[in-house]
Amino acid sequence: MAGSAGTAMLAFMGFPLTTLAKAVQAAAEDLETMTWSGCAVNCGSRCQLKVFSKNGRIIRIETDDTGRPEDTVVDGACPQVRACQRGRSMRQRIYAPERLKYPMKRVGKRGEGKFERISWEQALDEIAARLKKTIAEHTNEAVMIMHGSGNQALVNSSASTYRFFNLVGGSVAWYSDYSAACIQNAWPYLYGQFDYGGVRSKANGQGSYFSQVANAKLYVTFGNNPAVTRASGGGQSWEAFSALRKNGTEFILIDPICSDTIAGREATWIPIRPGTDAALVEAIAYVLITENLVDTEFLRTYCVGYDEETLPASAPKGSSYKSYILGQGPDGTPKTPERAARITQIPAERIVWLARKIGNTKPCFISQGWAPQRRMNGETQSTSIAMLPILTGQIGLPGTNSGAREGDSYGLESGLPTGTNPVTVGFPIFLWPRAVVDAKSLTAKNAAIRGAEALRHNIKFIWNTQSNTLINQHGGINQLRPILEDESLVETIVAVDTQMTPSCRFADYVLPDVCHQESVDLMADSYAVGDWNYVLMSQKAIDPEWEQRPNWEIMRELAKRFGVEEKFTEGLTLEGWVRRVYEETRAKLPEMPTYEDFQKVGIYKYRMEGDSGIVMEDFRRDPAKFPLSTPSGKIEIYSERLAKMAAEWELPEGKGQEIHPIPRYVATDEMLLEDEKSRIYPLEAFGYHGPGRTHSTYHNVPWLREVHPDVVLMNPVDAKARGLTTGMRVKVFNDRGALVLPVKVTNRIIPHLVAFPQGAWYKPDASGLDRGGCFNVLTQLKPSPLAKANPSHTNLVQVERFTE
Ligand SMILES: Nc1nc2c(c(=O)[nH]1)N[C@H]1C(S)=C(S)[C@@H](COP(=O)(O)OP(=O)(O)OC[C@H]3O[C@@H](n4cnc5c(=O)[nH]c(N)nc54)[C@H](O)[C@@H]3O)O[C@H]1N2
Ligand SMILES: Nc1nc2c(c(=O)[nH]1)N[C@H]1C(S)=C(S)[C@@H](COP(=O)(O)OP(=O)(O)OC[C@H]3O[C@@H](n4cnc5c(=O)[nH]c(N)nc54)[C@H](O)[C@@H]3O)O[C@H]1N2
Ligand code: SF4
Ligand SMILES: [Mo]
């Protein structure tokens, strides 16, 4: 051994053995090792981490410092893939007191949080037996892998989970997500498609890249906070600010909050009431039409249904967009700025100013974040915003956009192959609690069921991996809770996580996964890294301290118990798969280093060629040759498909449960002035995506809780009326639930709205009052009409001072 040889040599040279040997040992112990890794949560980016360890413990985290900090893709240079505060505090997540250490089995009632430690053998045997029983008794349609976005690495992530389940008959094929379900399901009727993946500018109906903002004279965005929601140095916030700076593009943000994206910058904030963007758009359209600022040539050539002349044959008279705006349709109401001023609380003169600016400034880049559509009226909010570039012909040209969130080139698709799900019947994800309780009542026409006319089996087995959606992130927590607690409904819940989260507390078995730094993997850029791409190496820095196992190994062990281990592994180890995925990626990018050389550098940055970053460029150039995938091949401002659904779908009771063939404002329940309940709950409320967490991940990191404490933002007008000052504790409540947090009184939020970051961990006290500040005790289980999506941001509440 090197140690004893060194000791022998020192002895031979006549030095006092013990002192020097100790010194050598101390020096060795003092050595730090550096390994490459990354942060792969679902913030839309991925960032490189440099992990420094000593004596088997991680002691420090740094990040990408290759190249120059000022490098930006807007100048054609490769940006640093710098981690934000979250990635840099990874160490505190690895060593958190909430870290899962051993497999555990529930001993108390479900949800009580009482568990006993068991062996891996026992856990895996029992889980395998239960899963086999569920499949035998209820089929694979009764098995659900919960939505879960916490780990976006390429191999040791839920890819392993899906791979296993697809080998044993599959799981219910839910679709859509919690991020962008409304725009995802509404956009295809307008533009033919909505697409997260692929070379984005080639996907019609996606967003142009942020780098195109540099070619625009005016950038107008709705409910979009890239400084926070796109925080990576390799990602879109850096690209956005570089693009804005390059040619001094004028920047207007429409948002109920003066967000970090504009605070302190050269920008105009137009405060708006949440959920009323579509009403603002209608008034802008009114000004554009009446002042001849619309691009009639564009509307005639590329669109269907703008005016009566371009309406499809099946559409009734007076149903065109123009007729609706001018009050010549069935409602007879002109959509004037004065009307919109009442709804949006933006003064009419300001609306006219904005309309003239948009109508007269070209190129104009219009986009939206996803908050305006994470609502009960989210479908028409998202398509209405698209009407601005459509009316002004600002599509398919440099410096323009479709109205969607800014796109990105989203590199190569690679990762552990998951196989194909043999089950094709599924529901929109937000409806899963109803699929637990009464699946057969969910049909194609009342619940957008796909693959069958109705669901056939209640969900009996839930596999909750890298997910806090089982309870924390879903919505209507107090209404969901009894459904989970009832053990006669879902018979088995397995959670695989790295932390003891609120969702884990509702599991029957809890299995501890490794953190990225305790195993080996690859990561790649995702849907928000902007106009550059990369692959990251994640090396093993330390051994897991307890009994944690990589998810891939957990699924392999289950595969063994189902007799499909060989099919699962294809004869490879986890590292073997990492290597294979790397080699497959390298086959497409021959300039990538060898796997061995890649270990030294940890990152490979590349750019997708032949991608202008301008969405619908081909369609604009030659609409006959490059039609959209709508039935007419054009932009369908009037959609016959939506008109048919409006006539045929069964929609529930309630204000705003409507489907319309054109993009238009829809007022809904749980909106101020619209809902009777606003007399009791006179404040609107939403939980934005804050800088201190990615959803609920990183919640249990003390550094982040200190820098970004959870506080309720409230306008001084509302605070004064309640005798509140900053720092006081308040109770935020409605008839669905209540929570306690400190208040922060600030002019950066509009009156009659309160907002605070979503994702805090649900922590109810004995009375059910949430001491954790989890927004979802206030949200509802009722879905939006078309997409059947989570209306997370549509809530009425009351706030009062809280004393124990
Ligand atoms: N730091 C951080 N980054 C994240 C995440 C995170 O949790 N933390 N999550 C990631 C994920 S998965 C997603 S889906 C995205 C989410 O990205 P978004 O959905 O875009 O984010 P939000 O914070 O909900 O909202 C963005 C802005 O919209 C404003 N807003 C709210 N309602 C309305 C409205 O009706 N109209 C208008 N005009 N503005 C409105 C809010 O005040 C906020 O400033 O972020 C991603 N990035
Ligand atoms: N009120 C309200 N609710 C919302 C939203 C909102 O805007 N408002 N936003 C919605 C949106 S857009 C989304 S995307 C969802 C997100 O909801 P989720 O997809 O559930 O995301 P997270 O809350 O981050 O939970 C991810 C989990 O993965 C775990 N995890 C992290 N790394 C690993 C790993 O390596 N292995 C394993 N096994 N686990 C790991 C984390 O500990 C955490 O428990 O929330 C939705 N919920
Ligand atoms: S949370 Fe997102 S931006 Fe922050 S380090 Fe992780 S991947 Fe990067
Ligand atoms: Mo999301």
Short mmCIF file of N, CA, C and O in Angstrom, two decimals, residues 649-715:
data_model
loop_
_atom_site.label_atom_id
_atom_site.label_comp_id
_atom_site.label_asym_id
_atom_site.label_seq_id
_atom_site.Cartn_x
_atom_site.Cartn_y
_atom_site.Cartn_z
N TRP A 649 -69.63 19.39 -25.86
CA TRP A 649 -69.05 19.01 -24.56
C TRP A 649 -70.01 19.30 -23.42
O TRP A 649 -70.78 20.26 -23.46
N GLU A 650 -69.92 18.47 -22.39
CA GLU A 650 -70.72 18.69 -21.19
C GLU A 650 -69.85 19.45 -20.19
O GLU A 650 -68.87 18.89 -19.68
N LEU A 651 -70.23 20.71 -19.93
CA LEU A 651 -69.42 21.53 -19.03
C LEU A 651 -70.13 21.69 -17.69
O LEU A 651 -71.36 21.75 -17.65
N PRO A 652 -69.37 21.77 -16.61
CA PRO A 652 -70.01 21.86 -15.30
C PRO A 652 -70.63 23.23 -15.07
O PRO A 652 -70.42 24.16 -15.84
N GLU A 653 -71.38 23.35 -13.98
CA GLU A 653 -71.95 24.64 -13.57
C GLU A 653 -70.82 25.60 -13.22
O GLU A 653 -69.72 25.16 -12.88
N GLY A 654 -71.12 26.87 -13.26
CA GLY A 654 -70.15 27.85 -12.77
C GLY A 654 -69.84 28.89 -13.82
O GLY A 654 -69.89 28.62 -15.02
N LYS A 655 -69.52 30.09 -13.34
CA LYS A 655 -69.21 31.18 -14.25
C LYS A 655 -67.91 30.89 -15.00
O LYS A 655 -66.92 30.51 -14.38
N GLY A 656 -67.94 31.07 -16.30
CA GLY A 656 -66.72 30.91 -17.09
C GLY A 656 -66.47 29.49 -17.57
O GLY A 656 -65.46 29.23 -18.20
N GLN A 657 -67.40 28.57 -17.28
CA GLN A 657 -67.24 27.20 -17.81
C GLN A 657 -67.75 27.22 -19.25
O GLN A 657 -68.84 26.72 -19.55
N GLU A 658 -66.96 27.83 -20.12
CA GLU A 658 -67.39 28.09 -21.50
C GLU A 658 -66.27 27.74 -22.46
O GLU A 658 -65.10 27.86 -22.13
N ILE A 659 -66.67 27.34 -23.66
CA ILE A 659 -65.71 27.16 -24.76
C ILE A 659 -66.19 28.06 -25.90
O ILE A 659 -67.38 28.09 -26.20
N HIS A 660 -65.28 28.81 -26.48
CA HIS A 660 -65.64 29.73 -27.57
C HIS A 660 -64.77 29.47 -28.80
O HIS A 660 -63.59 29.16 -28.64
N PRO A 661 -65.34 29.66 -29.99
CA PRO A 661 -64.54 29.42 -31.19
C PRO A 661 -63.48 30.50 -31.45
O PRO A 661 -62.54 30.27 -32.21
N ILE A 662 -63.63 31.69 -30.84
CA ILE A 662 -62.62 32.76 -31.03
C ILE A 662 -61.96 33.09 -29.69
O ILE A 662 -62.55 32.88 -28.63
N PRO A 663 -60.74 33.65 -29.73
CA PRO A 663 -60.09 34.08 -28.48
C PRO A 663 -60.82 35.29 -27.91
O PRO A 663 -60.98 36.30 -28.59
N ARG A 664 -61.29 35.19 -26.68
CA ARG A 664 -62.01 36.32 -26.08
C ARG A 664 -61.96 36.23 -24.56
O ARG A 664 -61.68 35.18 -23.99
N TYR A 665 -62.24 37.35 -23.94
CA TYR A 665 -62.21 37.40 -22.48
C TYR A 665 -63.37 36.60 -21.89
O TYR A 665 -64.50 36.71 -22.34
N VAL A 666 -63.06 35.80 -20.88
CA VAL A 666 -64.08 35.05 -20.16
C VAL A 666 -63.91 35.33 -18.67
O VAL A 666 -62.84 35.11 -18.11
N ALA A 667 -64.96 35.86 -18.05
CA ALA A 667 -64.92 36.09 -16.60
C ALA A 667 -65.32 34.80 -15.89
O ALA A 667 -66.17 34.06 -16.39
N THR A 668 -64.68 34.52 -14.77
CA THR A 668 -64.95 33.24 -14.11
C THR A 668 -65.28 33.43 -12.63
O THR A 668 -65.10 34.52 -12.07
N ASP A 669 -65.70 32.33 -12.01
CA ASP A 669 -65.82 32.31 -10.55
C ASP A 669 -64.45 32.61 -9.95
O ASP A 669 -63.43 32.46 -10.61
N GLU A 670 -64.45 32.97 -8.68
CA GLU A 670 -63.20 33.24 -7.96
C GLU A 670 -62.42 34.41 -8.56
O GLU A 670 -61.20 34.46 -8.50
N MET A 671 -63.17 35.34 -9.20
CA MET A 671 -62.56 36.60 -9.62
C MET A 671 -63.31 37.73 -8.93
O MET A 671 -64.54 37.67 -8.82
N LEU A 672 -62.56 38.73 -8.53
CA LEU A 672 -63.16 39.88 -7.85
C LEU A 672 -64.17 40.54 -8.78
O LEU A 672 -63.97 40.55 -9.99
N LEU A 673 -65.22 41.07 -8.27
CA LEU A 673 -66.30 41.74 -9.02
C LEU A 673 -67.18 40.76 -9.78
O LEU A 673 -68.26 41.11 -10.23
N GLU A 674 -66.72 39.55 -10.00
CA GLU A 674 -67.47 38.59 -10.82
C GLU A 674 -68.19 37.57 -9.95
O GLU A 674 -69.17 36.99 -10.37
N ASP A 675 -67.66 37.28 -8.79
CA ASP A 675 -68.15 36.19 -7.96
C ASP A 675 -68.78 36.77 -6.70
O ASP A 675 -68.17 37.61 -6.03
N GLU A 676 -69.97 36.30 -6.40
CA GLU A 676 -70.67 36.68 -5.17
C GLU A 676 -69.76 36.57 -3.95
O GLU A 676 -69.82 37.35 -3.01
N LYS A 677 -68.92 35.51 -3.98
CA LYS A 677 -68.07 35.21 -2.83
C LYS A 677 -67.09 36.34 -2.50
O LYS A 677 -66.50 36.36 -1.43
N SER A 678 -66.89 37.26 -3.46
CA SER A 678 -65.91 38.31 -3.19
C SER A 678 -66.37 39.25 -2.08
O SER A 678 -65.60 40.04 -1.57
N ARG A 679 -67.64 39.12 -1.68
CA ARG A 679 -68.09 39.92 -0.53
C ARG A 679 -67.49 39.38 0.77
O ARG A 679 -67.23 40.11 1.70
N ILE A 680 -67.28 38.06 0.80
CA ILE A 680 -66.68 37.44 2.00
C ILE A 680 -65.16 37.33 1.85
O ILE A 680 -64.42 37.50 2.80
N TYR A 681 -64.74 37.05 0.64
CA TYR A 681 -63.31 36.90 0.37
C TYR A 681 -62.90 37.97 -0.64
O TYR A 681 -62.87 37.72 -1.84
N PRO A 682 -62.57 39.17 -0.17
CA PRO A 682 -62.46 40.30 -1.08
C PRO A 682 -61.08 40.50 -1.71
O PRO A 682 -60.80 41.57 -2.26
N LEU A 683 -60.22 39.51 -1.62
CA LEU A 683 -58.89 39.65 -2.22
C LEU A 683 -58.64 38.50 -3.20
O LEU A 683 -59.01 37.35 -2.91
N GLU A 684 -58.01 38.81 -4.33
CA GLU A 684 -57.57 37.73 -5.21
C GLU A 684 -56.21 37.25 -4.71
O GLU A 684 -55.50 37.98 -4.01
N ALA A 685 -55.85 36.01 -5.06
CA ALA A 685 -54.58 35.48 -4.56
C ALA A 685 -53.97 34.50 -5.55
O ALA A 685 -54.69 33.72 -6.17
N PHE A 686 -52.65 34.59 -5.75
CA PHE A 686 -51.95 33.53 -6.47
C PHE A 686 -50.58 33.29 -5.87
O PHE A 686 -50.03 34.13 -5.16
N GLY A 687 -50.05 32.10 -6.15
CA GLY A 687 -48.73 31.72 -5.66
C GLY A 687 -47.76 31.67 -6.83
O GLY A 687 -47.83 30.77 -7.66
N TYR A 688 -46.91 32.65 -6.91
CA TYR A 688 -45.98 32.70 -8.05
C TYR A 688 -44.80 31.76 -7.82
O TYR A 688 -44.63 31.18 -6.75
N HIS A 689 -43.96 31.60 -8.85
CA HIS A 689 -42.77 30.75 -8.75
C HIS A 689 -41.61 31.63 -8.29
O HIS A 689 -41.11 32.44 -9.07
N GLY A 690 -41.24 31.50 -7.05
CA GLY A 690 -40.25 32.41 -6.47
C GLY A 690 -38.82 31.94 -6.63
O GLY A 690 -38.57 30.81 -7.03
N PRO A 691 -37.88 32.83 -6.29
CA PRO A 691 -36.45 32.50 -6.47
C PRO A 691 -35.91 31.52 -5.43
O PRO A 691 -34.85 30.93 -5.64
N GLY A 692 -36.61 31.33 -4.33
CA GLY A 692 -36.04 30.54 -3.23
C GLY A 692 -36.29 29.05 -3.28
O GLY A 692 -35.82 28.32 -2.41
N ARG A 693 -37.04 28.61 -4.28
CA ARG A 693 -37.30 27.18 -4.45
C ARG A 693 -37.52 26.90 -5.92
O ARG A 693 -37.80 27.81 -6.69
N THR A 694 -37.43 25.65 -6.31
CA THR A 694 -38.03 25.24 -7.57
C THR A 694 -39.22 24.41 -7.13
O THR A 694 -39.06 23.29 -6.64
N HIS A 695 -40.39 24.99 -7.25
CA HIS A 695 -41.59 24.40 -6.66
C HIS A 695 -41.32 24.12 -5.19
O HIS A 695 -40.99 25.03 -4.46
N SER A 696 -41.42 22.84 -4.79
CA SER A 696 -41.18 22.55 -3.38
C SER A 696 -39.74 22.09 -3.15
O SER A 696 -39.33 21.93 -2.00
N THR A 697 -39.00 21.85 -4.23
CA THR A 697 -37.63 21.39 -4.06
C THR A 697 -36.76 22.55 -3.59
O THR A 697 -36.94 23.68 -4.05
N TYR A 698 -35.84 22.26 -2.70
CA TYR A 698 -34.98 23.25 -2.04
C TYR A 698 -35.71 23.99 -0.90
O TYR A 698 -35.17 24.92 -0.33
N HIS A 699 -36.96 23.55 -0.59
CA HIS A 699 -37.66 24.25 0.49
C HIS A 699 -36.90 24.11 1.82
O HIS A 699 -36.81 25.05 2.60
N ASN A 700 -36.35 22.92 2.06
CA ASN A 700 -35.71 22.65 3.36
C ASN A 700 -34.22 23.02 3.35
O ASN A 700 -33.40 22.27 3.86
N VAL A 701 -33.91 24.15 2.73
CA VAL A 701 -32.53 24.63 2.69
C VAL A 701 -32.46 25.94 3.47
O VAL A 701 -33.00 26.96 3.03
N PRO A 702 -31.81 25.94 4.65
CA PRO A 702 -31.84 27.12 5.52
C PRO A 702 -31.33 28.39 4.84
O PRO A 702 -31.92 29.47 5.02
N TRP A 703 -30.27 28.29 4.03
CA TRP A 703 -29.77 29.50 3.37
C TRP A 703 -30.87 30.18 2.55
O TRP A 703 -31.04 31.39 2.57
N LEU A 704 -31.61 29.33 1.80
CA LEU A 704 -32.62 29.89 0.90
C LEU A 704 -33.80 30.45 1.66
O LEU A 704 -34.38 31.47 1.28
N ARG A 705 -34.14 29.80 2.78
CA ARG A 705 -35.27 30.31 3.58
C ARG A 705 -34.89 31.66 4.21
O ARG A 705 -35.73 32.51 4.44
N GLU A 706 -33.61 31.83 4.47
CA GLU A 706 -33.17 33.09 5.06
C GLU A 706 -33.17 34.22 4.01
O GLU A 706 -33.63 35.32 4.27
N VAL A 707 -32.67 33.89 2.81
CA VAL A 707 -32.57 34.91 1.76
C VAL A 707 -33.93 35.21 1.15
O VAL A 707 -34.21 36.35 0.78
N HIS A 708 -34.75 34.19 1.01
CA HIS A 708 -36.07 34.37 0.36
C HIS A 708 -37.18 33.88 1.29
O HIS A 708 -37.81 32.87 1.02
N PRO A 709 -37.41 34.57 2.40
CA PRO A 709 -38.46 34.10 3.31
C PRO A 709 -39.83 34.14 2.63
O PRO A 709 -40.06 34.99 1.76
N ASP A 710 -40.69 33.23 3.00
CA ASP A 710 -42.05 33.23 2.46
C ASP A 710 -42.85 34.33 3.15
O ASP A 710 -43.09 34.26 4.36
N VAL A 711 -43.25 35.33 2.38
CA VAL A 711 -44.06 36.41 2.93
C VAL A 711 -45.20 36.75 1.97
O VAL A 711 -45.06 36.60 0.75
N VAL A 712 -46.30 37.19 2.54
CA VAL A 712 -47.48 37.54 1.75
C VAL A 712 -47.34 38.99 1.29
O VAL A 712 -47.30 39.91 2.12
N LEU A 713 -47.26 39.20 -0.02
CA LEU A 713 -47.17 40.57 -0.54
C LEU A 713 -48.56 41.20 -0.51
O LEU A 713 -49.53 40.59 -0.97
N MET A 714 -48.63 42.41 0.04
CA MET A 714 -49.93 43.09 0.14
C MET A 714 -49.75 44.58 -0.08
O MET A 714 -48.80 45.19 0.43
N ASN A 715 -50.66 45.17 -0.84
CA ASN A 715 -50.61 46.60 -1.12
C ASN A 715 -50.95 47.39 0.16
O ASN A 715 -51.79 46.96 0.95
#
